[in-house]
Amino acid sequence: MVFGLNTNLISEMEEYAKINNVPIMIKDTLFYIDDMIKKEEYKSVLEIGTAIAYSSIYLRSNNDIKVTSIERDIERYNIAVDNVKKSNLSDINLIYGDALMVDIKDKYDLIIIDAAKSQNIKFFEKYKNNLNDNGAIIVDNMLFHGFVGKSSTIKSRNLRGLVRKLEAFHEYIDNQNEYSVKHIDIGDGIIVCKKNI
Ligand code: SAM
């Protein structure tokens, strides 16, 4: 059952994210994913990186889907649990833990990777096994604020290291034979990967 968007809660979460520097998905990216869930008639979503459950609540409010989302930061996880309670939505299952350690057996129509950007290859390798044959994996922040492709010009060592890992993920994903990969220039850049079957 779809409950409709609680715009007060959504605005409250956006405000909290802004004040507390919690990275949440750009609206255009959410709209794109929301559209895709509707068009493809997806029924189940696994999200790696809950933060405060902004994207989980947004997508579940608009769609008859079951959402499972994983977060490793206890403070964010607890806020996410409170937000889901406030939303009165069913079928959002929040898991506290490091997504690289959690054991998920179920298969999903859509897997959203939106966690530590340096670990994208590991997340993809681990969670591709949880994808239904006709499903898709979306990875967010592929452009990383325009830094991707420009790592050699970045002065900060930490940022350069992170951007290099994202560039390595681009190379890794573009060389997959098992998946068709679409780069979409929306929000901070996403890729949509579908199994070649
Ligand atoms: N999807 C959320 C939204 O749009 O509302 C935003 C997620 S935020 C960009 C990324 C989150 O992933 C952070 O809260 C971070 O703590 C979490 N994270 C990073 N690495 C993780 C891991 N290995 N396992 C679980 N969560 C992780």
PDB file of C-alpha atoms and ligand atoms in Angstrom:
ATOM      1  CA  MET A   1       0.000   0.000   0.000  1.00  0.00           C
ATOM      2  CA  VAL A   2       1.273   3.479  -0.904  1.00  0.00           C
ATOM      3  CA  PHE A   3       0.759   6.095   1.810  1.00  0.00           C
ATOM      4  CA  GLY A   4       1.769   9.301   0.054  1.00  0.00           C
ATOM      5  CA  LEU A   5       4.518  11.664   0.982  1.00  0.00           C
ATOM      6  CA  ASN A   6       4.641  13.224   4.451  1.00  0.00           C
ATOM      7  CA  THR A   7       6.028  16.543   3.221  1.00  0.00           C
ATOM      8  CA  ASN A   8       6.573  17.855   6.774  1.00  0.00           C
ATOM      9  CA  LEU A   9       8.763  14.901   7.663  1.00  0.00           C
ATOM     10  CA  ILE A  10      10.662  15.146   4.367  1.00  0.00           C
ATOM     11  CA  SER A  11      11.336  18.876   4.979  1.00  0.00           C
ATOM     12  CA  GLU A  12      12.370  18.134   8.584  1.00  0.00           C
ATOM     13  CA  MET A  13      14.870  15.519   7.347  1.00  0.00           C
ATOM     14  CA  GLU A  14      16.242  17.892   4.685  1.00  0.00           C
ATOM     15  CA  GLU A  15      16.727  20.574   7.345  1.00  0.00           C
ATOM     16  CA  TYR A  16      18.417  18.128   9.734  1.00  0.00           C
ATOM     17  CA  ALA A  17      20.738  16.911   6.958  1.00  0.00           C
ATOM     18  CA  LYS A  18      21.722  20.481   6.073  1.00  0.00           C
ATOM     19  CA  ILE A  19      22.434  21.558   9.654  1.00  0.00           C
ATOM     20  CA  ASN A  20      24.280  18.361  10.562  1.00  0.00           C
ATOM     21  CA  ASN A  21      26.165  17.837   7.297  1.00  0.00           C
ATOM     22  CA  VAL A  22      24.516  14.517   6.541  1.00  0.00           C
ATOM     23  CA  PRO A  23      24.837  13.741   2.829  1.00  0.00           C
ATOM     24  CA  ILE A  24      21.443  12.834   1.355  1.00  0.00           C
ATOM     25  CA  MET A  25      20.424  12.124  -2.193  1.00  0.00           C
ATOM     26  CA  ILE A  26      19.849  15.054  -4.559  1.00  0.00           C
ATOM     27  CA  LYS A  27      16.131  15.462  -5.359  1.00  0.00           C
ATOM     28  CA  ASP A  28      16.590  14.928  -9.127  1.00  0.00           C
ATOM     29  CA  THR A  29      18.288  11.601  -8.438  1.00  0.00           C
ATOM     30  CA  LEU A  30      15.428  10.559  -6.159  1.00  0.00           C
ATOM     31  CA  PHE A  31      12.871  11.568  -8.817  1.00  0.00           C
ATOM     32  CA  TYR A  32      14.757   9.499 -11.396  1.00  0.00           C
ATOM     33  CA  ILE A  33      14.861   6.416  -9.140  1.00  0.00           C
ATOM     34  CA  ASP A  34      11.221   6.883  -8.161  1.00  0.00           C
ATOM     35  CA  ASP A  35      10.247   6.975 -11.850  1.00  0.00           C
ATOM     36  CA  MET A  36      12.304   3.899 -12.601  1.00  0.00           C
ATOM     37  CA  ILE A  37      10.650   1.926  -9.757  1.00  0.00           C
ATOM     38  CA  LYS A  38       7.248   2.807 -11.227  1.00  0.00           C
ATOM     39  CA  LYS A  39       8.147   2.072 -14.867  1.00  0.00           C
ATOM     40  CA  GLU A  40       9.872  -1.223 -14.121  1.00  0.00           C
ATOM     41  CA  GLU A  41       7.290  -2.181 -11.477  1.00  0.00           C
ATOM     42  CA  TYR A  42      10.009  -2.982  -8.968  1.00  0.00           C
ATOM     43  CA  LYS A  43       8.776  -4.438  -5.686  1.00  0.00           C
ATOM     44  CA  SER A  44      11.893  -4.670  -3.543  1.00  0.00           C
ATOM     45  CA  VAL A  45      14.797  -2.310  -2.875  1.00  0.00           C
ATOM     46  CA  LEU A  46      18.060  -2.851  -1.010  1.00  0.00           C
ATOM     47  CA  GLU A  47      19.942   0.298  -0.125  1.00  0.00           C
ATOM     48  CA  ILE A  48      23.553   0.382   1.045  1.00  0.00           C
ATOM     49  CA  GLY A  49      23.852   3.602   3.092  1.00  0.00           C
ATOM     50  CA  THR A  50      20.697   4.673   4.946  1.00  0.00           C
ATOM     51  CA  ALA A  51      21.996   7.823   6.664  1.00  0.00           C
ATOM     52  CA  ILE A  52      18.792   9.174   8.289  1.00  0.00           C
ATOM     53  CA  ALA A  53      16.427   7.171   6.009  1.00  0.00           C
ATOM     54  CA  TYR A  54      15.604  10.128   3.757  1.00  0.00           C
ATOM     55  CA  SER A  55      15.766   8.207   0.460  1.00  0.00           C
ATOM     56  CA  SER A  56      14.191   5.071   1.995  1.00  0.00           C
ATOM     57  CA  ILE A  57      11.211   7.026   3.306  1.00  0.00           C
ATOM     58  CA  TYR A  58      10.843   9.065   0.122  1.00  0.00           C
ATOM     59  CA  LEU A  59      10.850   6.012  -2.171  1.00  0.00           C
ATOM     60  CA  ARG A  60       8.636   3.888   0.098  1.00  0.00           C
ATOM     61  CA  SER A  61       6.085   6.719   0.484  1.00  0.00           C
ATOM     62  CA  ASN A  62       5.570   6.807  -3.263  1.00  0.00           C
ATOM     63  CA  ASN A  63       5.702   3.122  -4.112  1.00  0.00           C
ATOM     64  CA  ASP A  64       4.333  -0.215  -3.047  1.00  0.00           C
ATOM     65  CA  ILE A  65       7.771  -1.653  -2.298  1.00  0.00           C
ATOM     66  CA  LYS A  66       9.653  -3.348   0.496  1.00  0.00           C
ATOM     67  CA  VAL A  67      12.825  -1.459   1.425  1.00  0.00           C
ATOM     68  CA  THR A  68      15.819  -2.847   3.292  1.00  0.00           C
ATOM     69  CA  SER A  69      18.577  -0.383   4.109  1.00  0.00           C
ATOM     70  CA  ILE A  70      21.943  -0.771   5.856  1.00  0.00           C
ATOM     71  CA  GLU A  71      23.772   1.883   7.932  1.00  0.00           C
ATOM     72  CA  ARG A  72      26.993   1.509   9.934  1.00  0.00           C
ATOM     73  CA  ASP A  73      26.871   4.763  11.886  1.00  0.00           C
ATOM     74  CA  ILE A  74      24.919   4.142  15.113  1.00  0.00           C
ATOM     75  CA  GLU A  75      23.840   7.758  15.576  1.00  0.00           C
ATOM     76  CA  ARG A  76      22.460   7.981  12.027  1.00  0.00           C
ATOM     77  CA  TYR A  77      20.879   4.542  12.329  1.00  0.00           C
ATOM     78  CA  ASN A  78      19.026   5.604  15.514  1.00  0.00           C
ATOM     79  CA  ILE A  79      17.774   8.788  13.841  1.00  0.00           C
ATOM     80  CA  ALA A  80      16.714   6.716  10.823  1.00  0.00           C
ATOM     81  CA  VAL A  81      14.720   4.389  13.116  1.00  0.00           C
ATOM     82  CA  ASP A  82      12.972   7.426  14.679  1.00  0.00           C
ATOM     83  CA  ASN A  83      12.210   8.886  11.263  1.00  0.00           C
ATOM     84  CA  VAL A  84      10.717   5.619  10.010  1.00  0.00           C
ATOM     85  CA  LYS A  85       8.524   5.505  13.152  1.00  0.00           C
ATOM     86  CA  LYS A  86       7.392   9.079  12.514  1.00  0.00           C
ATOM     87  CA  SER A  87       6.584   8.194   8.894  1.00  0.00           C
ATOM     88  CA  ASN A  88       4.148   5.430   9.941  1.00  0.00           C
ATOM     89  CA  LEU A  89       5.337   3.461   6.929  1.00  0.00           C
ATOM     90  CA  SER A  90       5.484  -0.314   6.948  1.00  0.00           C
ATOM     91  CA  ASP A  91       7.978  -2.425   5.009  1.00  0.00           C
ATOM     92  CA  ILE A  92      11.103  -0.402   5.734  1.00  0.00           C
ATOM     93  CA  ASN A  93      13.622  -2.718   7.343  1.00  0.00           C
ATOM     94  CA  LEU A  94      16.671  -0.901   8.738  1.00  0.00           C
ATOM     95  CA  ILE A  95      19.801  -2.882   9.478  1.00  0.00           C
ATOM     96  CA  TYR A  96      22.591  -1.559  11.684  1.00  0.00           C
ATOM     97  CA  GLY A  97      26.025  -2.753  10.567  1.00  0.00           C
ATOM     98  CA  ASP A  98      28.841  -2.511   8.078  1.00  0.00           C
ATOM     99  CA  ALA A  99      27.376  -3.512   4.706  1.00  0.00           C
ATOM    100  CA  LEU A 100      30.590  -5.359   3.889  1.00  0.00           C
ATOM    101  CA  MET A 101      30.038  -7.630   6.911  1.00  0.00           C
ATOM    102  CA  VAL A 102      26.256  -8.054   6.852  1.00  0.00           C
ATOM    103  CA  ASP A 103      24.895 -11.278   5.387  1.00  0.00           C
ATOM    104  CA  ILE A 104      21.851 -10.690   3.192  1.00  0.00           C
ATOM    105  CA  LYS A 105      20.311 -13.748   1.563  1.00  0.00           C
ATOM    106  CA  ASP A 106      17.277 -12.239  -0.212  1.00  0.00           C
ATOM    107  CA  LYS A 107      17.213 -11.027  -3.806  1.00  0.00           C
ATOM    108  CA  TYR A 108      16.021  -7.537  -4.773  1.00  0.00           C
ATOM    109  CA  ASP A 109      14.712  -5.794  -7.879  1.00  0.00           C
ATOM    110  CA  LEU A 110      16.732  -2.663  -7.192  1.00  0.00           C
ATOM    111  CA  ILE A 111      19.987  -2.249  -5.284  1.00  0.00           C
ATOM    112  CA  ILE A 112      21.134   1.297  -4.510  1.00  0.00           C
ATOM    113  CA  ILE A 113      24.786   1.739  -3.562  1.00  0.00           C
ATOM    114  CA  ASP A 114      25.116   5.044  -1.705  1.00  0.00           C
ATOM    115  CA  ALA A 115      27.680   4.434   1.044  1.00  0.00           C
ATOM    116  CA  ALA A 116      31.478   4.920   1.389  1.00  0.00           C
ATOM    117  CA  LYS A 117      32.460   5.992  -2.123  1.00  0.00           C
ATOM    118  CA  SER A 118      35.915   4.395  -1.896  1.00  0.00           C
ATOM    119  CA  GLN A 119      34.348   0.947  -1.407  1.00  0.00           C
ATOM    120  CA  ASN A 120      32.113   0.838  -4.486  1.00  0.00           C
ATOM    121  CA  ILE A 121      33.913  -2.114  -6.108  1.00  0.00           C
ATOM    122  CA  LYS A 122      33.573  -4.150  -2.891  1.00  0.00           C
ATOM    123  CA  PHE A 123      29.880  -3.264  -2.494  1.00  0.00           C
ATOM    124  CA  PHE A 124      29.200  -4.112  -6.131  1.00  0.00           C
ATOM    125  CA  GLU A 125      31.060  -7.444  -5.944  1.00  0.00           C
ATOM    126  CA  LYS A 126      29.249  -8.442  -2.759  1.00  0.00           C
ATOM    127  CA  TYR A 127      25.723  -7.319  -3.578  1.00  0.00           C
ATOM    128  CA  LYS A 128      25.492  -8.228  -7.267  1.00  0.00           C
ATOM    129  CA  ASN A 129      24.602 -11.706  -5.963  1.00  0.00           C
ATOM    130  CA  ASN A 130      21.461 -10.246  -4.368  1.00  0.00           C
ATOM    131  CA  LEU A 131      20.073  -8.867  -7.626  1.00  0.00           C
ATOM    132  CA  ASN A 132      17.056 -10.403  -9.333  1.00  0.00           C
ATOM    133  CA  ASP A 133      17.672 -11.224 -12.994  1.00  0.00           C
ATOM    134  CA  ASN A 134      15.535  -8.383 -14.287  1.00  0.00           C
ATOM    135  CA  GLY A 135      16.665  -5.896 -11.678  1.00  0.00           C
ATOM    136  CA  ALA A 136      19.136  -3.031 -11.612  1.00  0.00           C
ATOM    137  CA  ILE A 137      21.980  -1.739  -9.486  1.00  0.00           C
ATOM    138  CA  ILE A 138      22.268   2.032  -9.144  1.00  0.00           C
ATOM    139  CA  VAL A 139      25.440   3.667  -7.856  1.00  0.00           C
ATOM    140  CA  ASP A 140      25.238   7.320  -6.798  1.00  0.00           C
ATOM    141  CA  ASN A 141      27.857  10.115  -6.864  1.00  0.00           C
ATOM    142  CA  MET A 142      29.683   8.839  -9.921  1.00  0.00           C
ATOM    143  CA  LEU A 143      30.851  12.378 -10.761  1.00  0.00           C
ATOM    144  CA  PHE A 144      31.697  13.242  -7.163  1.00  0.00           C
ATOM    145  CA  HIS A 145      31.067  16.971  -7.431  1.00  0.00           C
ATOM    146  CA  GLY A 146      32.890  17.148 -10.769  1.00  0.00           C
ATOM    147  CA  PHE A 147      36.196  15.785  -9.391  1.00  0.00           C
ATOM    148  CA  VAL A 148      36.061  12.428 -11.185  1.00  0.00           C
ATOM    149  CA  GLY A 149      38.431  12.432 -14.174  1.00  0.00           C
ATOM    150  CA  LYS A 150      40.533  15.222 -12.612  1.00  0.00           C
ATOM    151  CA  SER A 151      42.308  13.387  -9.799  1.00  0.00           C
ATOM    152  CA  SER A 152      45.792  14.402 -10.989  1.00  0.00           C
ATOM    153  CA  THR A 153      44.940  18.083 -10.429  1.00  0.00           C
ATOM    154  CA  ILE A 154      43.676  17.634  -6.848  1.00  0.00           C
ATOM    155  CA  LYS A 155      46.020  18.989  -4.152  1.00  0.00           C
ATOM    156  CA  SER A 156      44.488  17.381  -1.058  1.00  0.00           C
ATOM    157  CA  ARG A 157      45.953  13.899  -0.619  1.00  0.00           C
ATOM    158  CA  ASN A 158      42.812  12.428   0.962  1.00  0.00           C
ATOM    159  CA  LEU A 159      40.470  13.789  -1.676  1.00  0.00           C
ATOM    160  CA  ARG A 160      42.833  12.698  -4.460  1.00  0.00           C
ATOM    161  CA  GLY A 161      42.909   9.155  -3.019  1.00  0.00           C
ATOM    162  CA  LEU A 162      39.118   9.003  -2.842  1.00  0.00           C
ATOM    163  CA  VAL A 163      38.652  10.352  -6.375  1.00  0.00           C
ATOM    164  CA  ARG A 164      41.216   7.840  -7.698  1.00  0.00           C
ATOM    165  CA  LYS A 165      39.154   5.039  -6.164  1.00  0.00           C
ATOM    166  CA  LEU A 166      36.050   6.391  -7.882  1.00  0.00           C
ATOM    167  CA  GLU A 167      37.953   6.565 -11.177  1.00  0.00           C
ATOM    168  CA  ALA A 168      39.028   2.948 -10.632  1.00  0.00           C
ATOM    169  CA  PHE A 169      35.362   2.042 -10.088  1.00  0.00           C
ATOM    170  CA  HIS A 170      34.451   3.698 -13.413  1.00  0.00           C
ATOM    171  CA  GLU A 171      37.069   1.586 -15.158  1.00  0.00           C
ATOM    172  CA  TYR A 172      35.964  -1.575 -13.344  1.00  0.00           C
ATOM    173  CA  ILE A 173      32.283  -1.082 -14.155  1.00  0.00           C
ATOM    174  CA  ASP A 174      32.854  -0.102 -17.788  1.00  0.00           C
ATOM    175  CA  ASN A 175      34.746  -3.354 -18.306  1.00  0.00           C
ATOM    176  CA  GLN A 176      31.993  -5.624 -17.001  1.00  0.00           C
ATOM    177  CA  ASN A 177      30.693  -8.079 -19.587  1.00  0.00           C
ATOM    178  CA  GLU A 178      27.853  -9.379 -17.450  1.00  0.00           C
ATOM    179  CA  TYR A 179      26.076  -6.004 -17.169  1.00  0.00           C
ATOM    180  CA  SER A 180      24.947  -3.232 -19.432  1.00  0.00           C
ATOM    181  CA  VAL A 181      25.978   0.021 -17.796  1.00  0.00           C
ATOM    182  CA  LYS A 182      24.344   3.403 -18.402  1.00  0.00           C
ATOM    183  CA  HIS A 183      25.954   6.594 -17.088  1.00  0.00           C
ATOM    184  CA  ILE A 184      23.288   9.157 -16.334  1.00  0.00           C
ATOM    185  CA  ASP A 185      24.151  12.799 -15.846  1.00  0.00           C
ATOM    186  CA  ILE A 186      21.654  13.574 -13.133  1.00  0.00           C
ATOM    187  CA  GLY A 187      22.284  14.944  -9.643  1.00  0.00           C
ATOM    188  CA  ASP A 188      25.872  13.993  -8.829  1.00  0.00           C
ATOM    189  CA  GLY A 189      25.926  11.391 -11.610  1.00  0.00           C
ATOM    190  CA  ILE A 190      24.594   7.855 -11.330  1.00  0.00           C
ATOM    191  CA  ILE A 191      25.108   4.600 -13.141  1.00  0.00           C
ATOM    192  CA  VAL A 192      22.390   2.071 -13.801  1.00  0.00           C
ATOM    193  CA  CYS A 193      23.609  -1.507 -14.299  1.00  0.00           C
ATOM    194  CA  LYS A 194      21.370  -4.244 -15.635  1.00  0.00           C
ATOM    195  CA  LYS A 195      22.275  -7.884 -16.094  1.00  0.00           C
ATOM    196  CA  ASN A 196      22.723  -9.041 -19.681  1.00  0.00           C
ATOM    197  CA  ILE A 197      20.383 -12.004 -19.791  1.00  0.00           C
TER     198      ILE A 197
HETATM  199  N1  SAM B   1      20.939   7.083   0.920  1.00  0.00           N
HETATM  200  C1  SAM B   1      20.891   8.136   1.907  1.00  0.00           C
HETATM  201  C2  SAM B   1      19.850   9.163   1.496  1.00  0.00           C
HETATM  202  O1  SAM B   1      19.864   9.588   0.337  1.00  0.00           O
HETATM  203  O2  SAM B   1      19.061   9.553   2.349  1.00  0.00           O
HETATM  204  C3  SAM B   1      22.235   8.812   2.048  1.00  0.00           C
HETATM  205  C4  SAM B   1      23.355   7.911   2.388  1.00  0.00           C
HETATM  206  S1  SAM B   1      24.848   8.772   2.757  1.00  0.00           S
HETATM  207  C5  SAM B   1      25.339   9.407   1.227  1.00  0.00           C
HETATM  208  C6  SAM B   1      25.975   7.458   2.970  1.00  0.00           C
HETATM  209  C7  SAM B   1      25.791   6.682   4.275  1.00  0.00           C
HETATM  210  O3  SAM B   1      26.434   5.430   4.121  1.00  0.00           O
HETATM  211  C8  SAM B   1      26.419   7.348   5.485  1.00  0.00           C
HETATM  212  O4  SAM B   1      25.441   7.581   6.466  1.00  0.00           O
HETATM  213  C9  SAM B   1      27.473   6.352   5.967  1.00  0.00           C
HETATM  214  O5  SAM B   1      27.584   6.259   7.372  1.00  0.00           O
HETATM  215  C10 SAM B   1      26.959   5.048   5.365  1.00  0.00           C
HETATM  216  N2  SAM B   1      28.005   4.041   5.107  1.00  0.00           N
HETATM  217  C11 SAM B   1      29.228   4.227   4.583  1.00  0.00           C
HETATM  218  N3  SAM B   1      29.876   3.069   4.456  1.00  0.00           N
HETATM  219  C12 SAM B   1      29.033   2.102   4.929  1.00  0.00           C
HETATM  220  C13 SAM B   1      29.143   0.704   5.097  1.00  0.00           C
HETATM  221  N4  SAM B   1      30.258   0.044   4.762  1.00  0.00           N
HETATM  222  N5  SAM B   1      28.076   0.039   5.594  1.00  0.00           N
HETATM  223  C14 SAM B   1      26.941   0.690   5.943  1.00  0.00           C
HETATM  224  N6  SAM B   1      26.799   2.029   5.828  1.00  0.00           N
HETATM  225  C15 SAM B   1      27.827   2.722   5.323  1.00  0.00           C
END
